[in-house]
Amino acid sequence: MIDIECLVGPAVVVLPEEIDFLNAASVGERLAAAIVPGVAVVIADLTVTVFCDCAGIRSLLLAGRRASAVHAELRLVVRARAVLRVLELLGADRVLPVYPDLGVALAA
């Protein structure tokens, strides 16, 4: 099942509570399904995500690269401090825009 909501333009993909090497590929597939020509903004909603390992970050970065290839933007919504910290340590927060909540990401 793919949790994708199309709101006046942006596609929102709700991601799971934990993203690790076991499900990182399926997370990447879910994001790829939303990144299609004509969609300018895809929002990866990690508001319930409390854990994300390097494999998960890699999936996010690959999705960001894919979005750029079709002239779209991938935005992340992250609340968990642990997830924010991994993004910071790996430098992913310098490549992908990170927002504190969905409303701010939609308004950006």
CSV table of N, CA and C in Angstrom, one decimal, residues 5-96:
chain,number,residue,atom,x,y,z
A,5,GLU,N,-0.8,11.3,-0.6
A,5,GLU,CA,-1.9,12.2,-0.7
A,5,GLU,C,-1.5,13.3,-1.7
A,6,CYS,N,-2.3,13.6,-2.6
A,6,CYS,CA,-2.0,14.7,-3.5
A,6,CYS,C,-2.8,15.9,-3.1
A,7,LEU,N,-2.1,16.9,-2.6
A,7,LEU,CA,-2.8,18.2,-2.1
A,7,LEU,C,-2.4,19.2,-3.1
A,8,VAL,N,-3.3,20.1,-3.5
A,8,VAL,CA,-3.1,21.1,-4.5
A,8,VAL,C,-1.6,21.3,-4.9
A,9,GLY,N,-1.1,20.3,-5.6
A,9,GLY,CA,0.2,20.4,-6.1
A,9,GLY,C,1.1,19.3,-5.5
A,10,PRO,N,1.6,19.6,-4.2
A,10,PRO,CA,2.6,18.7,-3.6
A,10,PRO,C,2.0,17.3,-3.4
A,11,ALA,N,2.9,16.3,-3.5
A,11,ALA,CA,2.5,14.9,-3.1
A,11,ALA,C,3.2,14.7,-1.7
A,12,VAL,N,2.4,14.1,-0.8
A,12,VAL,CA,2.9,13.8,0.5
A,12,VAL,C,2.9,12.3,0.7
A,13,VAL,N,4.1,11.9,1.1
A,13,VAL,CA,4.4,10.4,1.3
A,13,VAL,C,4.6,10.2,2.8
A,14,VAL,N,3.7,9.5,3.4
A,14,VAL,CA,3.9,9.3,4.9
A,14,VAL,C,4.8,8.1,5.1
A,15,LEU,N,5.8,8.3,5.8
A,15,LEU,CA,6.8,7.2,6.0
A,15,LEU,C,6.7,6.6,7.4
A,16,PRO,N,7.2,5.4,7.6
A,16,PRO,CA,7.0,4.6,8.8
A,16,PRO,C,7.7,5.1,10.0
A,17,GLU,N,7.4,4.5,11.1
A,17,GLU,CA,8.0,4.9,12.4
A,17,GLU,C,9.5,4.6,12.5
A,18,GLU,N,9.9,3.5,11.8
A,18,GLU,CA,11.4,3.2,11.8
A,18,GLU,C,11.7,3.0,10.3
A,19,ILE,N,12.9,3.5,9.9
A,19,ILE,CA,13.4,3.3,8.6
A,19,ILE,C,14.8,2.8,8.8
A,20,ASP,N,15.1,1.5,8.3
A,20,ASP,CA,16.4,0.9,8.5
A,20,ASP,C,16.7,0.1,7.2
A,21,PHE,N,17.7,-0.7,7.3
A,21,PHE,CA,18.1,-1.5,6.1
A,21,PHE,C,17.0,-2.5,5.7
A,22,LEU,N,16.1,-2.8,6.6
A,22,LEU,CA,15.1,-3.8,6.3
A,22,LEU,C,14.0,-3.2,5.4
A,23,ASN,N,13.7,-1.9,5.6
A,23,ASN,CA,12.6,-1.3,4.8
A,23,ASN,C,13.0,-0.1,4.0
A,24,ALA,N,14.3,0.2,4.0
A,24,ALA,CA,14.8,1.4,3.2
A,24,ALA,C,14.5,1.3,1.7
A,25,ALA,N,14.6,0.1,1.2
A,25,ALA,CA,14.3,0.0,-0.3
A,25,ALA,C,12.8,0.3,-0.6
A,26,SER,N,11.9,-0.2,0.3
A,26,SER,CA,10.5,0.1,0.1
A,26,SER,C,10.2,1.5,0.3
A,27,VAL,N,10.9,2.2,1.2
A,27,VAL,CA,10.7,3.6,1.4
A,27,VAL,C,11.1,4.4,0.1
A,28,GLY,N,12.2,4.0,-0.4
A,28,GLY,CA,12.7,4.6,-1.7
A,28,GLY,C,11.7,4.3,-2.8
A,29,GLU,N,11.1,3.2,-2.9
A,29,GLU,CA,10.1,2.9,-3.9
A,29,GLU,C,8.8,3.7,-3.7
A,30,ARG,N,8.4,3.9,-2.5
A,30,ARG,CA,7.3,4.8,-2.2
A,30,ARG,C,7.5,6.2,-2.6
A,31,LEU,N,8.7,6.7,-2.3
A,31,LEU,CA,9.1,8.1,-2.8
A,31,LEU,C,9.2,8.2,-4.3
A,32,ALA,N,9.8,7.1,-4.9
A,32,ALA,CA,9.9,7.1,-6.4
A,32,ALA,C,8.5,7.1,-7.0
A,33,ALA,N,7.6,6.5,-6.4
A,33,ALA,CA,6.2,6.4,-7.0
A,33,ALA,C,5.6,7.8,-7.1
A,34,ALA,N,6.0,8.7,-6.1
A,34,ALA,CA,5.4,10.0,-6.1
A,34,ALA,C,6.2,11.0,-6.9
A,35,ILE,N,7.5,10.7,-7.2
A,35,ILE,CA,8.3,11.6,-8.0
A,35,ILE,C,8.1,11.3,-9.5
A,36,VAL,N,7.2,12.0,-10.1
A,36,VAL,CA,6.9,11.8,-11.5
A,36,VAL,C,6.9,13.2,-12.2
A,37,PRO,N,7.2,13.2,-13.4
A,37,PRO,CA,7.1,14.5,-14.2
A,37,PRO,C,5.8,15.2,-13.9
A,38,GLY,N,5.8,16.5,-13.7
A,38,GLY,CA,4.6,17.2,-13.4
A,38,GLY,C,4.4,17.5,-12.0
A,39,VAL,N,5.0,16.7,-11.1
A,39,VAL,CA,4.9,17.0,-9.7
A,39,VAL,C,6.1,17.9,-9.3
A,40,ALA,N,5.8,19.1,-8.8
A,40,ALA,CA,6.9,20.0,-8.5
A,40,ALA,C,7.5,19.8,-7.1
A,41,VAL,N,6.7,19.3,-6.2
A,41,VAL,CA,7.1,19.1,-4.8
A,41,VAL,C,6.6,17.8,-4.3
A,42,VAL,N,7.5,17.0,-3.7
A,42,VAL,CA,7.2,15.8,-3.0
A,42,VAL,C,7.7,16.0,-1.5
A,43,ILE,N,6.8,15.7,-0.6
A,43,ILE,CA,7.1,15.9,0.8
A,43,ILE,C,7.2,14.5,1.4
A,44,ALA,N,8.3,14.2,2.0
A,44,ALA,CA,8.5,12.9,2.8
A,44,ALA,C,8.1,13.3,4.2
A,45,ASP,N,7.0,12.8,4.6
A,45,ASP,CA,6.5,13.1,5.9
A,45,ASP,C,7.0,12.0,7.0
A,46,LEU,N,8.0,12.5,7.7
A,46,LEU,CA,8.7,11.6,8.7
A,46,LEU,C,8.2,12.0,10.1
A,47,THR,N,7.0,12.6,10.2
A,47,THR,CA,6.6,13.1,11.5
A,47,THR,C,6.4,12.0,12.6
A,48,VAL,N,6.1,10.7,12.1
A,48,VAL,CA,6.0,9.6,13.1
A,48,VAL,C,7.3,8.8,13.1
A,49,THR,N,8.3,9.2,12.3
A,49,THR,CA,9.6,8.4,12.2
A,49,THR,C,10.4,8.8,13.4
A,50,VAL,N,10.8,7.8,14.2
A,50,VAL,CA,11.6,8.0,15.4
A,50,VAL,C,13.0,7.5,15.3
A,51,PHE,N,13.2,6.6,14.2
A,51,PHE,CA,14.5,6.0,13.9
A,51,PHE,C,14.8,6.0,12.4
A,52,CYS,N,16.0,6.4,12.0
A,52,CYS,CA,16.4,6.3,10.6
A,52,CYS,C,17.9,6.0,10.6
A,53,ASP,N,18.2,4.9,10.0
A,53,ASP,CA,19.7,4.6,9.9
A,53,ASP,C,20.3,5.1,8.6
A,54,CYS,N,21.5,4.8,8.4
A,54,CYS,CA,22.2,5.2,7.1
A,54,CYS,C,21.5,4.8,5.9
A,55,ALA,N,21.0,3.5,5.9
A,55,ALA,CA,20.3,3.0,4.7
A,55,ALA,C,19.0,3.9,4.4
A,56,GLY,N,18.4,4.3,5.5
A,56,GLY,CA,17.2,5.2,5.3
A,56,GLY,C,17.6,6.5,4.7
A,57,ILE,N,18.7,7.1,5.3
A,57,ILE,CA,19.1,8.4,4.8
A,57,ILE,C,19.6,8.3,3.3
A,58,ARG,N,20.2,7.2,3.0
A,58,ARG,CA,20.6,6.9,1.6
A,58,ARG,C,19.4,6.9,0.7
A,59,SER,N,18.3,6.3,1.1
A,59,SER,CA,17.1,6.3,0.3
A,59,SER,C,16.5,7.7,0.1
A,60,LEU,N,16.6,8.5,1.2
A,60,LEU,CA,16.1,9.8,1.1
A,60,LEU,C,16.9,10.6,0.1
A,61,LEU,N,18.3,10.5,0.2
A,61,LEU,CA,19.2,11.2,-0.7
A,61,LEU,C,19.0,10.8,-2.2
A,62,LEU,N,18.8,9.5,-2.4
A,62,LEU,CA,18.5,9.0,-3.8
A,62,LEU,C,17.2,9.6,-4.3
A,63,ALA,N,16.2,9.6,-3.4
A,63,ALA,CA,14.9,10.2,-3.8
A,63,ALA,C,15.1,11.7,-4.2
A,64,GLY,N,15.9,12.4,-3.4
A,64,GLY,CA,16.2,13.8,-3.7
A,64,GLY,C,16.9,14.0,-5.0
A,65,ARG,N,17.8,13.1,-5.3
A,65,ARG,CA,18.5,13.1,-6.6
A,65,ARG,C,17.5,12.8,-7.8
A,66,ARG,N,16.6,11.9,-7.5
A,66,ARG,CA,15.6,11.5,-8.5
A,66,ARG,C,14.7,12.7,-8.8
A,67,ALA,N,14.3,13.4,-7.7
A,67,ALA,CA,13.4,14.5,-7.8
A,67,ALA,C,14.1,15.6,-8.6
A,68,SER,N,15.3,15.9,-8.3
A,68,SER,CA,16.1,16.9,-9.1
A,68,SER,C,16.1,16.6,-10.6
A,69,ALA,N,16.2,15.3,-10.9
A,69,ALA,CA,16.3,14.9,-12.3
A,69,ALA,C,15.0,15.2,-13.1
A,70,VAL,N,13.9,15.3,-12.4
A,70,VAL,CA,12.6,15.7,-13.0
A,70,VAL,C,12.1,17.1,-12.6
A,71,HIS,N,13.1,17.9,-12.2
A,71,HIS,CA,12.9,19.3,-11.8
A,71,HIS,C,11.8,19.4,-10.7
A,72,ALA,N,11.9,18.5,-9.7
A,72,ALA,CA,11.0,18.6,-8.6
A,72,ALA,C,11.9,18.8,-7.3
A,73,GLU,N,11.2,19.1,-6.2
A,73,GLU,CA,11.9,19.3,-4.9
A,73,GLU,C,11.4,18.2,-3.9
A,74,LEU,N,12.3,17.6,-3.2
A,74,LEU,CA,12.0,16.7,-2.2
A,74,LEU,C,12.2,17.5,-0.9
A,75,ARG,N,11.1,17.5,-0.1
A,75,ARG,CA,11.2,18.2,1.2
A,75,ARG,C,10.9,17.2,2.3
A,76,LEU,N,11.6,17.3,3.4
A,76,LEU,CA,11.5,16.4,4.5
A,76,LEU,C,10.8,17.1,5.7
A,77,VAL,N,9.9,16.4,6.3
A,77,VAL,CA,9.2,16.9,7.6
A,77,VAL,C,9.7,15.9,8.7
A,78,VAL,N,10.5,16.5,9.6
A,78,VAL,CA,11.1,15.7,10.6
A,78,VAL,C,10.9,16.3,12.0
A,79,ARG,N,10.4,15.5,12.9
A,79,ARG,CA,10.2,16.0,14.3
A,79,ARG,C,11.2,15.4,15.3
A,80,ALA,N,11.5,14.1,15.1
A,80,ALA,CA,12.3,13.4,16.1
A,80,ALA,C,13.8,13.9,16.1
A,81,ARG,N,14.2,14.2,17.3
A,81,ARG,CA,15.6,14.7,17.4
A,81,ARG,C,16.6,13.7,16.9
A,82,ALA,N,16.4,12.4,17.2
A,82,ALA,CA,17.3,11.4,16.8
A,82,ALA,C,17.5,11.4,15.2
A,83,VAL,N,16.4,11.5,14.5
A,83,VAL,CA,16.4,11.5,13.1
A,83,VAL,C,17.1,12.8,12.6
A,84,LEU,N,16.8,13.9,13.2
A,84,LEU,CA,17.5,15.2,12.8
A,84,LEU,C,19.0,15.1,13.0
A,85,ARG,N,19.4,14.4,14.1
A,85,ARG,CA,20.8,14.3,14.4
A,85,ARG,C,21.5,13.5,13.3
A,86,VAL,N,20.9,12.4,12.9
A,86,VAL,CA,21.5,11.5,11.8
A,86,VAL,C,21.6,12.3,10.5
A,87,LEU,N,20.5,13.1,10.2
A,87,LEU,CA,20.6,13.9,9.0
A,87,LEU,C,21.7,14.9,9.1
A,88,GLU,N,21.9,15.5,10.3
A,88,GLU,CA,23.0,16.5,10.5
A,88,GLU,C,24.4,15.8,10.4
A,89,LEU,N,24.6,14.7,11.0
A,89,LEU,CA,25.8,14.0,11.1
A,89,LEU,C,26.3,13.6,9.7
A,90,LEU,N,25.3,13.2,8.8
A,90,LEU,CA,25.6,12.7,7.5
A,90,LEU,C,25.6,13.8,6.4
A,91,GLY,N,25.2,15.0,6.9
A,91,GLY,CA,25.2,16.2,6.0
A,91,GLY,C,24.0,16.2,5.1
A,92,ALA,N,23.1,15.3,5.3
A,92,ALA,CA,21.9,15.3,4.4
A,92,ALA,C,21.0,16.5,4.6
A,93,ASP,N,21.0,17.1,5.8
A,93,ASP,CA,20.2,18.3,6.0
A,93,ASP,C,20.8,19.5,5.2
A,94,ARG,N,22.0,19.4,4.6
A,94,ARG,CA,22.5,20.4,3.8
A,94,ARG,C,22.1,20.2,2.3
A,95,VAL,N,21.6,19.0,2.0
A,95,VAL,CA,21.2,18.7,0.6
A,95,VAL,C,19.7,18.7,0.5
A,96,LEU,N,19.0,18.2,1.5
A,96,LEU,CA,17.6,18.2,1.5
A,96,LEU,C,17.0,19.1,2.5
